[in-house]
Tab-separated table of C-alpha atoms in Angstrom:
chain	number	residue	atom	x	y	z
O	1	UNK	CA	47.613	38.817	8.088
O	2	UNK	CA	46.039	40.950	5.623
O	3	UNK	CA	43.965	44.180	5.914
O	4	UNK	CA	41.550	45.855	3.596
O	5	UNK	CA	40.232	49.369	3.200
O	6	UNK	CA	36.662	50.150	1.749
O	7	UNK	CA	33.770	52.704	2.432
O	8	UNK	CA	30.552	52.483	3.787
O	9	UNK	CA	27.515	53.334	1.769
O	10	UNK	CA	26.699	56.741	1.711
O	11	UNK	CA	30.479	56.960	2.451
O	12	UNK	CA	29.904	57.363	6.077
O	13	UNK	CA	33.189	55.824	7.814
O	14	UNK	CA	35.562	53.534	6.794
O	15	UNK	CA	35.507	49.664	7.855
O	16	UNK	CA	38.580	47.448	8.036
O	17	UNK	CA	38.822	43.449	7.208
O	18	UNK	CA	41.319	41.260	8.493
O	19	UNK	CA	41.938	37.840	7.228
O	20	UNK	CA	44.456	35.556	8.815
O	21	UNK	CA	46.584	33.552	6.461
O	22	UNK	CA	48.279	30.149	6.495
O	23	UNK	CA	51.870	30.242	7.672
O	24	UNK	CA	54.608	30.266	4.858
O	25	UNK	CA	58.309	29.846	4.179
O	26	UNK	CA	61.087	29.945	7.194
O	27	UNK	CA	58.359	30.719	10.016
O	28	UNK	CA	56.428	27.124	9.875
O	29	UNK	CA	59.959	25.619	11.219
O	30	UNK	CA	59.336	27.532	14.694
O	31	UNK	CA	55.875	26.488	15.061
O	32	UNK	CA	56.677	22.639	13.758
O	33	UNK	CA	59.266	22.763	16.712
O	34	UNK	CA	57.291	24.083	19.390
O	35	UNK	CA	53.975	21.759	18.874
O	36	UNK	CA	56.693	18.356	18.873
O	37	UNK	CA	58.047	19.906	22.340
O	38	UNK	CA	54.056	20.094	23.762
O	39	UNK	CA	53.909	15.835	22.395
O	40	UNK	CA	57.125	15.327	24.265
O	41	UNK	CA	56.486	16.941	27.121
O	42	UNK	CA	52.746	14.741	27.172
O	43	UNK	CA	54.465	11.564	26.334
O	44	UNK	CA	56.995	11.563	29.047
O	45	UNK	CA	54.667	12.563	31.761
O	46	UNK	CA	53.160	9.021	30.511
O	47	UNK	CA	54.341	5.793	29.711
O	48	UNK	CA	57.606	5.328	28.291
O	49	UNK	CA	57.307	2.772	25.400
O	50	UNK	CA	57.882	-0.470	25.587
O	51	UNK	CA	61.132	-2.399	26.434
O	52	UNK	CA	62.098	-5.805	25.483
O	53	UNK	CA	64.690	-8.205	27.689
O	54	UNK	CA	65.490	-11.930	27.547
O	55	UNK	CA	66.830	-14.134	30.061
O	56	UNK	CA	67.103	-17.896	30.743
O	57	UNK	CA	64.608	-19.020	33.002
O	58	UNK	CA	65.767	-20.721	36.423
O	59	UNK	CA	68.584	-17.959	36.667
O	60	UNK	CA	70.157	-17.161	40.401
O	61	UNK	CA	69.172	-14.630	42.440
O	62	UNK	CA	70.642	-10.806	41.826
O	63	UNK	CA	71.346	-11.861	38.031
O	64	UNK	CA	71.246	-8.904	36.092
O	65	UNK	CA	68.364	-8.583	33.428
O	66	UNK	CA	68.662	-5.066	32.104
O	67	UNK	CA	69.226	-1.535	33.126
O	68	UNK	CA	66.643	1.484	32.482
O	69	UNK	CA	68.613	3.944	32.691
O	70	UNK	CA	71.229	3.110	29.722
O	71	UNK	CA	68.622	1.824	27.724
O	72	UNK	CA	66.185	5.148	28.109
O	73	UNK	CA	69.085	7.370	28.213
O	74	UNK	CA	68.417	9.307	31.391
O	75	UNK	CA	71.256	10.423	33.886
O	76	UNK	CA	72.355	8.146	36.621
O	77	UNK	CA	71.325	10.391	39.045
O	78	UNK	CA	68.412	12.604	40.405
O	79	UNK	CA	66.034	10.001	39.260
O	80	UNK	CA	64.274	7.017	41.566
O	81	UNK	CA	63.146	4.089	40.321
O	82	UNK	CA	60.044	1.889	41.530
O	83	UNK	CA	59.050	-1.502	40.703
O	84	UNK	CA	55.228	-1.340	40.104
O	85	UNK	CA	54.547	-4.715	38.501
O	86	UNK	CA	56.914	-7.438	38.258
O	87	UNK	CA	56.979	-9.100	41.299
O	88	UNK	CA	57.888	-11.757	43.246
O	89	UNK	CA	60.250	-12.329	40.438
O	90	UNK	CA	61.866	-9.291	40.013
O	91	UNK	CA	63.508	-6.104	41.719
O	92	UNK	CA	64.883	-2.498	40.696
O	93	UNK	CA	67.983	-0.903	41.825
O	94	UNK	CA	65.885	2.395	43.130
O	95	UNK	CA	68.704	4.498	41.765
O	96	UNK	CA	70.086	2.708	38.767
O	97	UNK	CA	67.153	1.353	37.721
O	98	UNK	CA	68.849	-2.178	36.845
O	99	UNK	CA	66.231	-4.720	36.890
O	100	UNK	CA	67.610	-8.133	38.632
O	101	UNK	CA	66.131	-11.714	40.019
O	102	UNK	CA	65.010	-12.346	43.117
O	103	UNK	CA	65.377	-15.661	45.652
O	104	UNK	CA	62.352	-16.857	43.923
O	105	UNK	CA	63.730	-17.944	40.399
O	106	UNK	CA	61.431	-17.337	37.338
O	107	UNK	CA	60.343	-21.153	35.915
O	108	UNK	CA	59.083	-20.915	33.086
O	109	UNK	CA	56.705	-23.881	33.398
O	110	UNK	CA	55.102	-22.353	36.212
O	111	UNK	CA	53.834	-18.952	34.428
O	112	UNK	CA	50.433	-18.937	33.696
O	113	UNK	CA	50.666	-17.330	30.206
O	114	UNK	CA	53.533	-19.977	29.401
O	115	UNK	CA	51.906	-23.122	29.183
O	116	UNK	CA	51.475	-23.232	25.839
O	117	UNK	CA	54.757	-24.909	24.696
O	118	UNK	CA	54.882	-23.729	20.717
O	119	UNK	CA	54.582	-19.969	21.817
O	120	UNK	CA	56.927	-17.845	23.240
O	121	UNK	CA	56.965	-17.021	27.128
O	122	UNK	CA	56.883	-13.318	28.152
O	123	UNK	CA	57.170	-11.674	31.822
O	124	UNK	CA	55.706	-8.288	31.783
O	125	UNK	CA	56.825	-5.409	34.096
O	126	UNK	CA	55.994	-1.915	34.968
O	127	UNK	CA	58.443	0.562	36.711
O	128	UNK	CA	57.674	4.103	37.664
O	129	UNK	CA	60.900	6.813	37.136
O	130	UNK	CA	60.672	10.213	39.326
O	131	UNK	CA	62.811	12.965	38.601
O	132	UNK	CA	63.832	14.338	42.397
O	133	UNK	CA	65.667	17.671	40.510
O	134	UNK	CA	63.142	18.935	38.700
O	135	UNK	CA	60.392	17.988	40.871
O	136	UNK	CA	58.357	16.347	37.957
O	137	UNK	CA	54.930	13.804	37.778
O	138	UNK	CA	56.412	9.957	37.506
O	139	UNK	CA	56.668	8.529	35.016
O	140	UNK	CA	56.000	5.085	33.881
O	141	UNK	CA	58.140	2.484	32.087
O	142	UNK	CA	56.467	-0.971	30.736
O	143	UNK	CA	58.121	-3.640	28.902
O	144	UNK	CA	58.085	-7.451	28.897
O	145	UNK	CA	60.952	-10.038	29.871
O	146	UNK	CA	60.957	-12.994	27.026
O	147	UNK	CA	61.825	-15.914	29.906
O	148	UNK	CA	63.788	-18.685	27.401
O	149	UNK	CA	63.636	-22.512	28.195
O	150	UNK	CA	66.145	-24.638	29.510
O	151	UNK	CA	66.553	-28.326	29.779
O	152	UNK	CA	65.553	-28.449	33.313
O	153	UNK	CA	62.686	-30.744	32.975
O	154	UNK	CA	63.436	-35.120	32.732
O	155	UNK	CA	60.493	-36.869	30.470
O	156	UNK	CA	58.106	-39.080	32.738
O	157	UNK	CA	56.463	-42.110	32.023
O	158	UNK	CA	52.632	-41.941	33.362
O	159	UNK	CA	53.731	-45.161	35.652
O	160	UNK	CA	57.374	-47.011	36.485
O	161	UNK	CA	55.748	-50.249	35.050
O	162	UNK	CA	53.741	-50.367	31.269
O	163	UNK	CA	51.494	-52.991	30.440
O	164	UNK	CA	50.983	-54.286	27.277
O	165	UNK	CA	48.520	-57.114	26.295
O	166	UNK	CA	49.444	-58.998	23.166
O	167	UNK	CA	46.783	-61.498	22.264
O	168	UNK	CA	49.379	-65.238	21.117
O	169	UNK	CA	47.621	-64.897	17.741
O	170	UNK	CA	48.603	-61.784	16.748
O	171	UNK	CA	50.704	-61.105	13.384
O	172	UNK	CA	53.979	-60.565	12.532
O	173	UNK	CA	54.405	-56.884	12.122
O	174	UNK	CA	50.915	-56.022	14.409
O	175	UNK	CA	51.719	-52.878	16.244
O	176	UNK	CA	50.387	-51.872	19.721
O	177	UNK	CA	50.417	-48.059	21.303
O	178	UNK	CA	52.737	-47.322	24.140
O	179	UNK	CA	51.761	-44.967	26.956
O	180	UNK	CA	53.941	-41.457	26.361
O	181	UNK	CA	56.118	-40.117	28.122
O	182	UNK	CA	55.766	-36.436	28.793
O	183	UNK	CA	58.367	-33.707	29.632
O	184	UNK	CA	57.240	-30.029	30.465
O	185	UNK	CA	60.077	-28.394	28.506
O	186	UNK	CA	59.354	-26.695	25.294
O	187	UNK	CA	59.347	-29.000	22.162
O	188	UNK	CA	63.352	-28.290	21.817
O	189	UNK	CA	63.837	-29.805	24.771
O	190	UNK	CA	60.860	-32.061	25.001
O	191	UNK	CA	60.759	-35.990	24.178
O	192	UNK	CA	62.941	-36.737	21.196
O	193	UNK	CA	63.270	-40.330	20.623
O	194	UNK	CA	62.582	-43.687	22.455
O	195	UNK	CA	64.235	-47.031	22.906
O	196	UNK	CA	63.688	-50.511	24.043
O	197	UNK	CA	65.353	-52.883	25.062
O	198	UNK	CA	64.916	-56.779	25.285
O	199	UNK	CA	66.206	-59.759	27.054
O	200	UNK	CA	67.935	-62.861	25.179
O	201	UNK	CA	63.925	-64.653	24.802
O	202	UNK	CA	62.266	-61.273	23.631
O	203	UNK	CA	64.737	-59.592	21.095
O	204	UNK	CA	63.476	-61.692	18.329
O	205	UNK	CA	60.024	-61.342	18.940
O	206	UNK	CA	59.413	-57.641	19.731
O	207	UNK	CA	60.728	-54.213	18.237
O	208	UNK	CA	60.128	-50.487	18.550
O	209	UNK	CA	58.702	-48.109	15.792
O	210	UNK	CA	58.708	-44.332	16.973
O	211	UNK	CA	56.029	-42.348	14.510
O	212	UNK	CA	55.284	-38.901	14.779
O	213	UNK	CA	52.658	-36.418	14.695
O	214	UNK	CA	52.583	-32.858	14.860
O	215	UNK	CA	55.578	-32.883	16.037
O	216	UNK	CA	55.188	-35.726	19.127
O	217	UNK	CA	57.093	-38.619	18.916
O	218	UNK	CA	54.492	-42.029	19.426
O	219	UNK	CA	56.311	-45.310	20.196
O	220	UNK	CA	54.876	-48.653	18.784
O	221	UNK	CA	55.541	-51.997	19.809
O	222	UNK	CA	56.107	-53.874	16.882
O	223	UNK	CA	55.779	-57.747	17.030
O	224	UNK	CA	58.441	-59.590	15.720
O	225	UNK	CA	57.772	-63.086	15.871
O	226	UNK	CA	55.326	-65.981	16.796
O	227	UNK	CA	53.939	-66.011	20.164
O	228	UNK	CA	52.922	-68.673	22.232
O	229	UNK	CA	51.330	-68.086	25.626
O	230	UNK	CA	51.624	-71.942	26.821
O	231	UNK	CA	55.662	-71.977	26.341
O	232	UNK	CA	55.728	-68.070	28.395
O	233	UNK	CA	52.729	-65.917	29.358
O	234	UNK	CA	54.448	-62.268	29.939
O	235	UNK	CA	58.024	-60.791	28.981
O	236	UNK	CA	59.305	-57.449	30.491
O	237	UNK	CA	61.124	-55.183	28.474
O	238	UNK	CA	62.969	-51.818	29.462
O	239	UNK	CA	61.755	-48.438	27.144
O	240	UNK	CA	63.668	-45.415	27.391
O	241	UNK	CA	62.673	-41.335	26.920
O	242	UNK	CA	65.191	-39.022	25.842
O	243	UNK	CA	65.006	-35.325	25.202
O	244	UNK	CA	66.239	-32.735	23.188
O	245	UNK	CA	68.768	-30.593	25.289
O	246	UNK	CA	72.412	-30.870	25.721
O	247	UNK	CA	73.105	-32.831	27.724
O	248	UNK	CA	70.259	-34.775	27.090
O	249	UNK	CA	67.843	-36.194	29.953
O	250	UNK	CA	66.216	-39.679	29.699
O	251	UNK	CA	64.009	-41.897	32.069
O	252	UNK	CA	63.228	-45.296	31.838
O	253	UNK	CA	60.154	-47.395	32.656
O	254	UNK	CA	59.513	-51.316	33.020
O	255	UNK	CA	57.585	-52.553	29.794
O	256	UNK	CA	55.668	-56.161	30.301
O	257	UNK	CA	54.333	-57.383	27.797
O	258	UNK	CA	51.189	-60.002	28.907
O	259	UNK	CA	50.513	-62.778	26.132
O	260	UNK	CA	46.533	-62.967	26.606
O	261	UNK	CA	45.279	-66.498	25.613
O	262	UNK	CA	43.770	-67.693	22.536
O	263	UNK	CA	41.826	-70.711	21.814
O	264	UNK	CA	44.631	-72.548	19.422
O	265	UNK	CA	45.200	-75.595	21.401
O	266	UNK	CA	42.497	-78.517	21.503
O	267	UNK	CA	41.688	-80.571	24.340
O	268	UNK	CA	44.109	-83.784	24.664
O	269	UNK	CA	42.892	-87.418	26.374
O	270	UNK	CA	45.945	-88.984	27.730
O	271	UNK	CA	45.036	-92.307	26.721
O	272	UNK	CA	42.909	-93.591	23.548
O	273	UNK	CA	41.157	-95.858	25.408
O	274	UNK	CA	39.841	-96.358	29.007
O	275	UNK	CA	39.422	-99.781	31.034
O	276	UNK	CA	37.347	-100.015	34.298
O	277	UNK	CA	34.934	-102.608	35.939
O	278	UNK	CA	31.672	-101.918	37.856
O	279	UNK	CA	29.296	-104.284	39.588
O	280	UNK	CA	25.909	-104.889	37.643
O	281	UNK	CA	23.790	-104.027	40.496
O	282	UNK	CA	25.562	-100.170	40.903
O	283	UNK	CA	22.946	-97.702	41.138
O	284	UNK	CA	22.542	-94.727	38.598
O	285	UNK	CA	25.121	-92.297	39.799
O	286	UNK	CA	27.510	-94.371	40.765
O	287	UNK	CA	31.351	-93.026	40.243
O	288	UNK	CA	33.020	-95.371	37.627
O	289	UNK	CA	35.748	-93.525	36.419
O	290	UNK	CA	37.890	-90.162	37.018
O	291	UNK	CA	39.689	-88.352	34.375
O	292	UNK	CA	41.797	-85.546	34.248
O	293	UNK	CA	39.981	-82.987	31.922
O	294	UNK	CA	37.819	-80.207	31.980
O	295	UNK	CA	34.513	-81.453	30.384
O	296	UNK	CA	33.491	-84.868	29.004
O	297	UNK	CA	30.322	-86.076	27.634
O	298	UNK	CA	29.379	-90.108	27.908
O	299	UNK	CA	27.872	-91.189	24.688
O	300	UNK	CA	25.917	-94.259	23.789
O	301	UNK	CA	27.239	-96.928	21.613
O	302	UNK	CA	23.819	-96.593	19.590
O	303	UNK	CA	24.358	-92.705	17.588
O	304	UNK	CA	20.199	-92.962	16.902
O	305	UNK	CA	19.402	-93.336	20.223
O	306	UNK	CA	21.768	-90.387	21.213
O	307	UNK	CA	19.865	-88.099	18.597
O	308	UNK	CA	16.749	-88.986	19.840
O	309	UNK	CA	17.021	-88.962	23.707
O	310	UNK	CA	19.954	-86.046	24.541
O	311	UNK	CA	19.540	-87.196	28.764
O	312	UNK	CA	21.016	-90.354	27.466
O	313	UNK	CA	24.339	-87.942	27.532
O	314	UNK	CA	26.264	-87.973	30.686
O	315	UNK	CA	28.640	-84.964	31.274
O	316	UNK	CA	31.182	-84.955	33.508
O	317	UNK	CA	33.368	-81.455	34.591
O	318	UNK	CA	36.682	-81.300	36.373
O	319	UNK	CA	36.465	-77.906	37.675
O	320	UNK	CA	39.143	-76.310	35.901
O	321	UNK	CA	38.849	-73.016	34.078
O	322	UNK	CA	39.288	-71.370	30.494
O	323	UNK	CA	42.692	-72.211	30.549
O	324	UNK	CA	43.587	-74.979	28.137
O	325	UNK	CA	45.705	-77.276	29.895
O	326	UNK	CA	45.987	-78.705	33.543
O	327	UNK	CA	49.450	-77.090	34.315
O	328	UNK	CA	48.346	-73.915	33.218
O	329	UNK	CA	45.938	-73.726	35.730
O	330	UNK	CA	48.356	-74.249	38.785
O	331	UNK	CA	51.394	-76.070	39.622
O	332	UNK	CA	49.474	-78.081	42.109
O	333	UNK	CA	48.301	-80.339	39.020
O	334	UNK	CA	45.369	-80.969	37.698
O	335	UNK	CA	41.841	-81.533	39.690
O	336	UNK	CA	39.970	-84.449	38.355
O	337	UNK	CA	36.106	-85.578	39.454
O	338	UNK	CA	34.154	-88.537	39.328
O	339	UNK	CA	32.489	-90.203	35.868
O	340	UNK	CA	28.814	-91.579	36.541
O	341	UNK	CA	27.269	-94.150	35.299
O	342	UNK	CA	24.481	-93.397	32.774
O	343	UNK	CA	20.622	-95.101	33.072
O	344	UNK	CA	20.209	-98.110	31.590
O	345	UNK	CA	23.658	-99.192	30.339
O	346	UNK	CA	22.892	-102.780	31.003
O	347	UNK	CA	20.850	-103.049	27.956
O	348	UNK	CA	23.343	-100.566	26.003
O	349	UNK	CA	26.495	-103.075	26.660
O	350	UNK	CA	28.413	-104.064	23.512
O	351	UNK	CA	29.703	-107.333	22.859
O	352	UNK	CA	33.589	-106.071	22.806
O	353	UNK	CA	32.393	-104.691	26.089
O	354	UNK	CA	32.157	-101.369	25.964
O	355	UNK	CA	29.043	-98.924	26.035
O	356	UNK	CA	29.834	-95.466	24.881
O	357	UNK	CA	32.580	-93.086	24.296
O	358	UNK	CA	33.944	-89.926	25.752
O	359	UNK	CA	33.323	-87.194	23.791
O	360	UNK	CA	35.012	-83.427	24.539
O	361	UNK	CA	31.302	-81.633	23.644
O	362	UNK	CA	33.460	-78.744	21.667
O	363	UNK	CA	36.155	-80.298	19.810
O	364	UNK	CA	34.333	-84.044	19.271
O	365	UNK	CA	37.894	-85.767	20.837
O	366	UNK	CA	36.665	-89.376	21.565
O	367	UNK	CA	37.913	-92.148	23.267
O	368	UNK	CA	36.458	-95.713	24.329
O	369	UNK	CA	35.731	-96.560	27.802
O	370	UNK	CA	35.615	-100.273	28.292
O	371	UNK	CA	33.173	-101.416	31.505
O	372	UNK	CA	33.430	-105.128	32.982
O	373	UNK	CA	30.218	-106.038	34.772
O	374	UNK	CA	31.416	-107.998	37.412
């Protein structure tokens, strides 16, 4: 502080000025001390930073996680200690302040804020500290608990038996998606690798490819071989998940493997020729012959007159399904139906005998079917 002396005008009394000056040399030290005491004093009637623990998730009850009072420094004594946010998953010694589990262990697959498995998994908490000696405002401790994974989780196949449908045709080296297995632990101890296994008739015609992306693992079935749905229609296979933690955990799941049909085999007459008689007087309709197939056409012996007149056609249908031969359609063999005579075939008869031919309407197969009048 400085003061200065002048006179008034007229000099009529004397006026004094004071003008305050910054602080200099060894008396800022005092002042520097006493304002950081004031911040103190503000900051510990508040929170008390922020503390960091980490424990394994799935841990027993009364396992300790950390201890306040070490790890702030204050006395082990005079001071009570209140858990304010935290629970049902944790609990505070009131006079220690050491923070411990509870019956109700901490899964980490169960948090809400953990679910996303490539970020880390954090339990926050919030515990009030009272000093009962000085009679002082509470104040309040926050920090977080990193909860770390452990391999307590088995990978799981969507169902215990895959299906796969492999159409007979398919390539050598064609590759068909298998449904994932998923595991809820963290990508550590998440799926790793897969593996199949195959019986003595499937080893050589089926193999497993395991890609990845981002990180997942994606198994392939890989074909091996030629397939052939009429020599065996399905073949069940055994694939295996296994994770990343020690000791590992795996699951298994029954893979079949249905051959789905393809059109590669053509209709087949048993016989080249046919032989049966009919009476000269049978009326139009009449059943002359039955034959084991699905569908047959009767054709004249006269190709013009076919072209010209189609109803000169006569089909005749078995019954049977898609499926390309008799035994495939059920063990109980095949069903067979009656062959009609067309109109007219009087005046269509041949001099060898016969007056048409079969003819598979898809494929074109023929045979000859020989009629007696008699």
């Amino acid at each position: 502080m400085r003061e200065e002396a002048f006179s008034g005008v007229g000099g009529r009394g004397i006026f004094r000025r004071t003008e305050v000056l910054p602080l200099q040399g060894p008396m800022d030290l005092p002042v520097v001390l006493f304002l950081l005491w004031g911040l103190l004093l503000d900051l510990l009637s508040g929170a008390v930073g922020s503390i960091l623990y980490r424990v394994h998730e799935e841990q027993p009850p009364s396992t300790l996680i950390g201890s306040l009072a070490a790890d702030q420094g204050l006395p082990d004594t005079g001071h009570l200690y209140k858990l304010e946010v935290g629970t049902p998953y944790l609990r505070v010694d009131g006079k220690t302040g050491d923070i411990f589990t509870t019956e109700i262990p901490i899964d980490r697959e169960t948090l809400k804020d953990c679910r996303n498995k490539g970020k880390p998994c954090f339990l926050e908490f919030e515990v009030s500290v009272t000093d009962l000696i000085q009679n002082q405002s509470p104040r309040l401790i926050e920090g977080r608990i990193e909860v770390q994974d452990i391999n307590d989780n088995t990978p799981q196949f969507p169902s215990p038996v895959l299906t796969l449908s492999v159409p007979e045709n398919t390539h050598v080296g064609a590759l068909f998606s298998i449904p994932l297995a998923t595991d809820k632990d963290t990508e550590r101890n998440g799926v790793a690798d897969y593996t199949l296994t195959a019986g003595p008739e499937a080893v050589a015609l089926f193999g497993l490819q395991v890609a990845e992306d981002r990180g997942e693992k994606l198994p392939q079935l890989i074909v091996l071989g030629s397939l052939d749905r009429e020599r065996k229609d399905s073949y069940d296979l055994t694939i295996k998940a296994v994770d990343g933690g020690n000791p590992p955990r795996y699951s298994s799941a029954l893979l079949r493997v249905v051959i789905a049909d393809a059109n590669d085999n053509a209709p087949q007459f048993e016989k080249s020729s046919y032989e049966a008689e009919v009476a000269e007087n049978s009326p139009i309709g009449h059943s002359v012959l039955q034959l084991p197939h699905r569908r047959v056409t009767f054709s004249t012996a006269n190709p013009m007159q076919d072209q010209q007149d189609s109803s000169q056609q006569s089909y005749y249908d078995s019954g049977l399904e898609e499926s390309e031969t008799p035994s495939s359609k059920s063990s109980s063999g095949p069903r067979i139906g009656p062959l009609a005579l067309p109109e007219d075939h009087y005046e269509r008869t041949t001099p060898d005998g016969s007056i048409g031919e079969m003819e598979h309407p898809e494929t074109g197969r023929q045979f000859r079917l020989l009629l007696h009048l008699i």
